[in-house]
């Protein structure tokens, strides 16, 4: 089983603040090792944002550079100033370092304890207490299993609630109970973070009294999705394009009418249109080809899929209705944003005059721009992406 360490993080800003005082930094050092740091700057606004950004970047960079975690923590604790009024450090942090998807090392300093879910249920894990630079630091070594989920959070999450109605009553145990109720093994790390943050926002009545961040790590099987869109620039390359695409392992998604016909001919099959009255009428209907997992229209559908990817990557829409919708764009989003850990694009460069953007150079069509934009959002979400042109 080839494992992939999937990450997801979402933050809510303190009400009235443009910058978040929490920061999550992720570094994939190689195919084996991933480091995620969640830092929470004291207070909110610009100062908190600067301190949490420095803390997360310094820790991630030093750890990725091979410095022992204990030395990294000692350095950052000695570097951070202490608030003269509260006598606490100006930034707290949680470090999660995952190796081979099988081992987790946790370092926790004054943030709420990380939650470990196994089989959708909370599981206690060993915690050792160390004193580094006169500060109490928690250290854990955990043997992981496929589908394990680690959930880190800033303290804004455990105080979520409107003071008049909830008395700030949502605590870590309540978050555990919430996660256990909603858990589904198909949810990505990002989707789990979105659910918790959305609940925090609801409890804060849409006006968070503190910066609130959820950062998740999920151990899952690697899954490849291959997407083909557009015929090749030279029609003589069609057979090569089809052979290359269908030789790949993983799910197959074909976008575009001409591309679908070429795929069907290659497979000696036909294209059938699927009528779905519950789907979004603004998105052209999907098709069906035996041997292909998903068949959709081209540019109109892809433009909507890119909108979904942008909102998901930039955390501007926590509802994610595409996860339950059945139109072509939503199904593409489900394949690429939720199911895939690796995405390989096979893009034909044939120019369709109807798909040209007057503001772009001749030959650089809307199709190419959309795919490149989509690839950027997928990489932002931590997925491995490749694009092959024909």
mmCIF file of N, CA and C in Angstrom, residues 229-322:
data_model
loop_
_atom_site.group_PDB
_atom_site.id
_atom_site.type_symbol
_atom_site.label_atom_id
_atom_site.label_comp_id
_atom_site.label_asym_id
_atom_site.label_seq_id
_atom_site.Cartn_x
_atom_site.Cartn_y
_atom_site.Cartn_z
ATOM 1 N N UNK A 229 -8.141 16.770 -21.563
ATOM 2 C CA UNK A 229 -9.027 17.813 -22.083
ATOM 3 C C UNK A 229 -8.458 18.380 -23.375
ATOM 4 N N UNK A 230 -9.263 18.398 -24.420
ATOM 5 C CA UNK A 230 -8.882 19.011 -25.678
ATOM 6 C C UNK A 230 -8.136 18.072 -26.608
ATOM 7 N N UNK A 231 -8.423 18.139 -27.905
ATOM 8 C CA UNK A 231 -7.681 17.339 -28.875
ATOM 9 C C UNK A 231 -6.283 17.912 -29.083
ATOM 10 N N UNK A 232 -5.345 17.119 -29.598
ATOM 11 C CA UNK A 232 -3.978 17.603 -29.793
ATOM 12 C C UNK A 232 -3.900 18.642 -30.907
ATOM 13 N N UNK A 233 -2.838 19.443 -30.874
ATOM 14 C CA UNK A 233 -2.641 20.467 -31.897
ATOM 15 C C UNK A 233 -2.521 19.842 -33.283
ATOM 16 N N UNK A 234 -1.861 18.707 -33.354
ATOM 17 C CA UNK A 234 -1.719 17.975 -34.614
ATOM 18 C C UNK A 234 -2.620 16.737 -34.555
ATOM 19 N N UNK A 235 -3.627 16.648 -35.386
ATOM 20 C CA UNK A 235 -4.537 15.495 -35.339
ATOM 21 C C UNK A 235 -3.831 14.154 -35.448
ATOM 22 N N UNK A 236 -2.646 14.154 -36.047
ATOM 23 C CA UNK A 236 -1.897 12.899 -36.165
ATOM 24 C C UNK A 236 -1.411 12.390 -34.814
ATOM 25 N N UNK A 237 -1.421 13.259 -33.784
ATOM 26 C CA UNK A 237 -0.968 12.862 -32.446
ATOM 27 C C UNK A 237 -2.097 12.331 -31.570
ATOM 28 N N UNK A 238 -3.310 12.229 -32.137
ATOM 29 C CA UNK A 238 -4.455 11.805 -31.328
ATOM 30 C C UNK A 238 -4.265 10.407 -30.756
ATOM 31 N N UNK A 239 -3.790 9.474 -31.609
ATOM 32 C CA UNK A 239 -3.601 8.105 -31.132
ATOM 33 C C UNK A 239 -2.569 8.044 -30.006
ATOM 34 N N UNK A 240 -1.478 8.790 -30.169
ATOM 35 C CA UNK A 240 -0.448 8.825 -29.130
ATOM 36 C C UNK A 240 -0.999 9.390 -27.828
ATOM 37 N N UNK A 241 -1.800 10.455 -27.941
ATOM 38 C CA UNK A 241 -2.390 11.069 -26.747
ATOM 39 C C UNK A 241 -3.306 10.085 -26.023
ATOM 40 N N UNK A 242 -4.148 9.393 -26.774
ATOM 41 C CA UNK A 242 -5.071 8.428 -26.171
ATOM 42 C C UNK A 242 -4.319 7.267 -25.527
ATOM 43 N N UNK A 243 -3.329 6.755 -26.222
ATOM 44 C CA UNK A 243 -2.563 5.628 -25.686
ATOM 45 C C UNK A 243 -1.837 6.024 -24.398
ATOM 46 N N UNK A 244 -1.269 7.211 -24.381
ATOM 47 C CA UNK A 244 -0.557 7.683 -23.185
ATOM 48 C C UNK A 244 -1.518 7.841 -22.025
ATOM 49 N N UNK A 245 -2.660 8.447 -22.295
ATOM 50 C CA UNK A 245 -3.646 8.696 -21.234
ATOM 51 C C UNK A 245 -4.174 7.391 -20.650
ATOM 52 N N UNK A 246 -4.608 6.485 -21.497
ATOM 53 C CA UNK A 246 -5.243 5.263 -21.007
ATOM 54 C C UNK A 246 -4.247 4.249 -20.460
ATOM 55 N N UNK A 247 -2.950 4.485 -20.663
ATOM 56 C CA UNK A 247 -1.938 3.597 -20.084
ATOM 57 C C UNK A 247 -1.669 3.919 -18.617
ATOM 58 N N UNK A 248 -2.192 5.067 -18.139
ATOM 59 C CA UNK A 248 -1.924 5.492 -16.764
ATOM 60 C C UNK A 248 -2.752 4.693 -15.757
ATOM 61 N N UNK A 249 -2.192 4.537 -14.555
ATOM 62 C CA UNK A 249 -2.951 3.959 -13.453
ATOM 63 C C UNK A 249 -3.807 5.044 -12.816
ATOM 64 N N UNK A 250 -4.951 4.654 -12.279
ATOM 65 C CA UNK A 250 -5.788 5.609 -11.575
ATOM 66 C C UNK A 250 -7.048 5.948 -12.340
ATOM 67 N N UNK A 251 -7.861 6.828 -11.744
ATOM 68 C CA UNK A 251 -9.138 7.224 -12.333
ATOM 69 C C UNK A 251 -8.915 8.046 -13.600
ATOM 70 N N UNK A 252 -9.874 7.953 -14.513
ATOM 71 C CA UNK A 252 -9.797 8.656 -15.798
ATOM 72 C C UNK A 252 -10.967 9.636 -15.922
ATOM 73 N N UNK A 253 -10.640 10.898 -16.179
ATOM 74 C CA UNK A 253 -11.641 11.939 -16.403
ATOM 75 C C UNK A 253 -11.392 12.540 -17.783
ATOM 76 N N UNK A 254 -12.433 12.604 -18.617
ATOM 77 C CA UNK A 254 -12.314 13.146 -19.965
ATOM 78 C C UNK A 254 -13.249 14.347 -20.078
ATOM 79 N N UNK A 255 -12.694 15.487 -20.520
ATOM 80 C CA UNK A 255 -13.468 16.727 -20.616
ATOM 81 C C UNK A 255 -13.482 17.246 -22.050
ATOM 82 N N UNK A 256 -14.677 17.589 -22.541
ATOM 83 C CA UNK A 256 -14.793 18.175 -23.875
ATOM 84 C C UNK A 256 -15.452 17.224 -24.854
ATOM 85 N N UNK A 257 -16.269 17.778 -25.738
ATOM 86 C CA UNK A 257 -16.998 16.950 -26.694
ATOM 87 C C UNK A 257 -16.105 16.221 -27.670
ATOM 88 N N UNK A 258 -15.185 16.942 -28.318
ATOM 89 C CA UNK A 258 -14.284 16.307 -29.284
ATOM 90 C C UNK A 258 -13.386 15.301 -28.598
ATOM 91 N N UNK A 259 -12.877 15.673 -27.428
ATOM 92 C CA UNK A 259 -12.000 14.768 -26.668
ATOM 93 C C UNK A 259 -12.739 13.491 -26.298
ATOM 94 N N UNK A 260 -14.001 13.621 -25.900
ATOM 95 C CA UNK A 260 -14.803 12.449 -25.538
ATOM 96 C C UNK A 260 -14.982 11.518 -26.740
ATOM 97 N N UNK A 261 -15.217 12.110 -27.930
ATOM 98 C CA UNK A 261 -15.372 11.284 -29.132
ATOM 99 C C UNK A 261 -14.082 10.539 -29.455
ATOM 100 N N UNK A 262 -12.939 11.235 -29.312
ATOM 101 C CA UNK A 262 -11.652 10.580 -29.557
ATOM 102 C C UNK A 262 -11.424 9.443 -28.568
ATOM 103 N N UNK A 263 -11.779 9.670 -27.301
ATOM 104 C CA UNK A 263 -11.607 8.627 -26.283
ATOM 105 C C UNK A 263 -12.502 7.431 -26.582
ATOM 106 N N UNK A 264 -13.747 7.698 -26.963
ATOM 107 C CA UNK A 264 -14.676 6.614 -27.267
ATOM 108 C C UNK A 264 -14.195 5.788 -28.459
ATOM 109 N N UNK A 265 -13.707 6.466 -29.483
ATOM 110 C CA UNK A 265 -13.190 5.752 -30.655
ATOM 111 C C UNK A 265 -11.993 4.887 -30.285
ATOM 112 N N UNK A 266 -11.126 5.425 -29.423
ATOM 113 C CA UNK A 266 -9.955 4.655 -29.001
ATOM 114 C C UNK A 266 -10.366 3.395 -28.255
ATOM 115 N N UNK A 267 -11.428 3.500 -27.454
ATOM 116 C CA UNK A 267 -11.892 2.360 -26.651
ATOM 117 C C UNK A 267 -12.906 1.495 -27.404
ATOM 118 N N UNK A 268 -13.243 1.904 -28.651
ATOM 119 C CA UNK A 268 -14.266 1.204 -29.437
ATOM 120 C C UNK A 268 -15.607 1.182 -28.695
ATOM 121 N N UNK A 269 -15.920 2.328 -28.113
ATOM 122 C CA UNK A 269 -17.175 2.500 -27.393
ATOM 123 C C UNK A 269 -17.909 3.715 -27.943
ATOM 124 N N UNK A 270 -19.050 4.028 -27.362
ATOM 125 C CA UNK A 270 -19.820 5.202 -27.759
ATOM 126 C C UNK A 270 -20.005 6.122 -26.557
ATOM 127 N N UNK A 271 -20.337 7.386 -26.857
ATOM 128 C CA UNK A 271 -20.595 8.362 -25.802
ATOM 129 C C UNK A 271 -22.096 8.490 -25.607
ATOM 130 N N UNK A 272 -22.545 8.335 -24.379
ATOM 131 C CA UNK A 272 -23.966 8.496 -24.052
ATOM 132 C C UNK A 272 -24.125 9.698 -23.123
ATOM 133 N N UNK A 273 -25.135 10.499 -23.342
ATOM 134 C CA UNK A 273 -25.412 11.638 -22.467
ATOM 135 C C UNK A 273 -26.245 11.182 -21.281
ATOM 136 N N UNK A 274 -25.878 11.641 -20.101
ATOM 137 C CA UNK A 274 -26.591 11.283 -18.868
ATOM 138 C C UNK A 274 -27.489 12.449 -18.478
ATOM 139 N N UNK A 275 -28.784 12.237 -18.453
ATOM 140 C CA UNK A 275 -29.731 13.268 -18.058
ATOM 141 C C UNK A 275 -29.958 13.202 -16.545
ATOM 142 N N UNK A 276 -29.757 14.336 -15.883
ATOM 143 C CA UNK A 276 -29.917 14.399 -14.438
ATOM 144 C C UNK A 276 -30.672 15.685 -14.105
ATOM 145 N N UNK A 277 -31.937 15.563 -13.777
ATOM 146 C CA UNK A 277 -32.770 16.738 -13.515
ATOM 147 C C UNK A 277 -32.375 17.451 -12.217
ATOM 148 N N UNK A 278 -31.621 16.769 -11.342
ATOM 149 C CA UNK A 278 -31.221 17.391 -10.078
ATOM 150 C C UNK A 278 -29.929 18.193 -10.216
ATOM 151 N N UNK A 279 -29.239 18.077 -11.357
ATOM 152 C CA UNK A 279 -27.959 18.755 -11.546
ATOM 153 C C UNK A 279 -28.175 20.238 -11.850
ATOM 154 N N UNK A 280 -27.140 21.019 -11.684
ATOM 155 C CA UNK A 280 -27.170 22.455 -11.957
ATOM 156 C C UNK A 280 -27.425 22.665 -13.452
ATOM 157 N N UNK A 281 -28.521 23.318 -13.835
ATOM 158 C CA UNK A 281 -28.822 23.497 -15.256
ATOM 159 C C UNK A 281 -27.833 24.413 -15.976
ATOM 160 N N UNK A 282 -27.033 25.180 -15.225
ATOM 161 C CA UNK A 282 -26.050 26.066 -15.857
ATOM 162 C C UNK A 282 -24.824 25.301 -16.340
ATOM 163 N N UNK A 283 -24.682 24.055 -15.909
ATOM 164 C CA UNK A 283 -23.540 23.227 -16.297
ATOM 165 C C UNK A 283 -24.011 22.168 -17.285
ATOM 166 N N UNK A 284 -23.363 22.049 -18.450
ATOM 167 C CA UNK A 284 -23.777 21.038 -19.434
ATOM 168 C C UNK A 284 -23.794 19.638 -18.831
ATOM 169 N N UNK A 285 -24.667 18.767 -19.316
ATOM 170 C CA UNK A 285 -24.779 17.421 -18.745
ATOM 171 C C UNK A 285 -23.505 16.604 -18.942
ATOM 172 N N UNK A 286 -23.334 15.636 -18.063
ATOM 173 C CA UNK A 286 -22.184 14.745 -18.167
ATOM 174 C C UNK A 286 -22.484 13.640 -19.174
ATOM 175 N N UNK A 287 -21.448 12.917 -19.550
ATOM 176 C CA UNK A 287 -21.604 11.802 -20.473
ATOM 177 C C UNK A 287 -21.140 10.510 -19.828
ATOM 178 N N UNK A 288 -21.169 9.461 -20.618
ATOM 179 C CA UNK A 288 -20.746 8.154 -20.121
ATOM 180 C C UNK A 288 -20.057 7.388 -21.239
ATOM 181 N N UNK A 289 -18.868 6.891 -20.945
ATOM 182 C CA UNK A 289 -18.119 6.026 -21.850
ATOM 183 C C UNK A 289 -17.619 4.840 -21.037
ATOM 184 N N UNK A 290 -17.872 3.644 -21.478
ATOM 185 C CA UNK A 290 -17.373 2.465 -20.783
ATOM 186 C C UNK A 290 -15.848 2.509 -20.743
ATOM 187 N N UNK A 291 -15.275 2.400 -19.551
ATOM 188 C CA UNK A 291 -13.822 2.468 -19.405
ATOM 189 C C UNK A 291 -13.325 3.825 -18.949
ATOM 190 N N UNK A 292 -14.235 4.801 -18.798
ATOM 191 C CA UNK A 292 -13.878 6.140 -18.329
ATOM 192 C C UNK A 292 -14.701 6.432 -17.076
ATOM 193 N N UNK A 293 -14.057 6.964 -16.044
ATOM 194 C CA UNK A 293 -14.750 7.198 -14.776
ATOM 195 C C UNK A 293 -15.681 8.401 -14.818
ATOM 196 N N UNK A 294 -15.316 9.441 -15.555
ATOM 197 C CA UNK A 294 -16.144 10.638 -15.619
ATOM 198 C C UNK A 294 -15.953 11.308 -16.974
ATOM 199 N N UNK A 295 -17.059 11.677 -17.610
ATOM 200 C CA UNK A 295 -17.035 12.365 -18.901
ATOM 201 C C UNK A 295 -17.838 13.652 -18.752
ATOM 202 N N UNK A 296 -17.230 14.789 -19.083
ATOM 203 C CA UNK A 296 -17.927 16.065 -18.954
ATOM 204 C C UNK A 296 -17.709 16.919 -20.207
ATOM 205 N N UNK A 297 -18.480 18.006 -20.296
ATOM 206 C CA UNK A 297 -18.237 19.056 -21.284
ATOM 207 C C UNK A 297 -16.908 19.731 -20.940
ATOM 208 N N UNK A 298 -16.448 20.616 -21.802
ATOM 209 C CA UNK A 298 -15.129 21.205 -21.629
ATOM 210 C C UNK A 298 -15.045 22.496 -20.847
ATOM 211 N N UNK A 299 -14.946 23.626 -21.541
ATOM 212 C CA UNK A 299 -14.555 24.880 -20.914
ATOM 213 C C UNK A 299 -15.569 25.393 -19.904
ATOM 214 N N UNK A 300 -16.859 25.333 -20.209
ATOM 215 C CA UNK A 300 -17.877 25.833 -19.276
ATOM 216 C C UNK A 300 -17.804 25.074 -17.954
ATOM 217 N N UNK A 301 -17.728 23.755 -18.052
ATOM 218 C CA UNK A 301 -17.639 22.924 -16.853
ATOM 219 C C UNK A 301 -16.342 23.170 -16.105
ATOM 220 N N UNK A 302 -15.226 23.256 -16.843
ATOM 221 C CA UNK A 302 -13.933 23.436 -16.197
ATOM 222 C C UNK A 302 -13.838 24.793 -15.502
ATOM 223 N N UNK A 303 -14.438 25.817 -16.102
ATOM 224 C CA UNK A 303 -14.398 27.137 -15.471
ATOM 225 C C UNK A 303 -15.052 27.089 -14.084
ATOM 226 N N UNK A 304 -16.187 26.407 -13.974
ATOM 227 C CA UNK A 304 -16.848 26.282 -12.669
ATOM 228 C C UNK A 304 -16.008 25.430 -11.709
ATOM 229 N N UNK A 305 -15.396 24.370 -12.211
ATOM 230 C CA UNK A 305 -14.545 23.532 -11.364
ATOM 231 C C UNK A 305 -13.375 24.326 -10.804
ATOM 232 N N UNK A 306 -12.812 25.218 -11.618
ATOM 233 C CA UNK A 306 -11.711 26.060 -11.152
ATOM 234 C C UNK A 306 -12.199 27.016 -10.068
ATOM 235 N N UNK A 307 -13.414 27.538 -10.202
ATOM 236 C CA UNK A 307 -13.983 28.401 -9.163
ATOM 237 C C UNK A 307 -14.091 27.638 -7.845
ATOM 238 N N UNK A 308 -14.533 26.382 -7.915
ATOM 239 C CA UNK A 308 -14.629 25.567 -6.708
ATOM 240 C C UNK A 308 -13.245 25.339 -6.090
ATOM 241 N N UNK A 309 -12.253 25.047 -6.941
ATOM 242 C CA UNK A 309 -10.895 24.795 -6.446
ATOM 243 C C UNK A 309 -10.311 26.042 -5.792
ATOM 244 N N UNK A 310 -10.554 27.194 -6.390
ATOM 245 C CA UNK A 310 -10.048 28.451 -5.833
ATOM 246 C C UNK A 310 -10.633 28.709 -4.455
ATOM 247 N N UNK A 311 -11.951 28.562 -4.329
ATOM 248 C CA UNK A 311 -12.606 28.793 -3.046
ATOM 249 C C UNK A 311 -12.127 27.787 -1.995
ATOM 250 N N UNK A 312 -11.904 26.540 -2.418
ATOM 251 C CA UNK A 312 -11.462 25.503 -1.488
ATOM 252 C C UNK A 312 -10.036 25.761 -1.024
ATOM 253 N N UNK A 313 -9.153 26.123 -1.962
ATOM 254 C CA UNK A 313 -7.749 26.362 -1.620
ATOM 255 C C UNK A 313 -7.578 27.617 -0.781
ATOM 256 N N UNK A 314 -8.384 28.636 -1.063
ATOM 257 C CA UNK A 314 -8.232 29.921 -0.375
ATOM 258 C C UNK A 314 -9.187 30.089 0.792
ATOM 259 N N UNK A 315 -9.956 29.040 1.103
ATOM 260 C CA UNK A 315 -10.837 29.030 2.281
ATOM 261 C C UNK A 315 -11.889 30.138 2.252
ATOM 262 N N UNK A 316 -12.364 30.478 1.064
ATOM 263 C CA UNK A 316 -13.369 31.524 0.973
ATOM 264 C C UNK A 316 -14.789 30.973 0.971
ATOM 265 N N UNK A 317 -14.934 29.646 0.951
ATOM 266 C CA UNK A 317 -16.253 29.028 0.998
ATOM 267 C C UNK A 317 -16.143 27.737 1.797
ATOM 268 N N UNK A 318 -16.685 27.764 3.026
ATOM 269 C CA UNK A 318 -16.591 26.587 3.884
ATOM 270 C C UNK A 318 -17.765 25.628 3.685
ATOM 271 N N UNK A 319 -18.735 26.013 2.836
ATOM 272 C CA UNK A 319 -19.909 25.162 2.644
ATOM 273 C C UNK A 319 -19.600 23.969 1.734
ATOM 274 N N UNK A 320 -18.840 24.231 0.654
ATOM 275 C CA UNK A 320 -18.412 23.161 -0.251
ATOM 276 C C UNK A 320 -19.574 22.313 -0.755
ATOM 277 N N UNK A 321 -20.605 22.987 -1.293
ATOM 278 C CA UNK A 321 -21.774 22.249 -1.781
ATOM 279 C C UNK A 321 -21.434 21.312 -2.923
ATOM 280 N N UNK A 322 -20.321 21.589 -3.632
ATOM 281 C CA UNK A 322 -19.921 20.699 -4.721
ATOM 282 C C UNK A 322 -19.700 19.266 -4.237
#
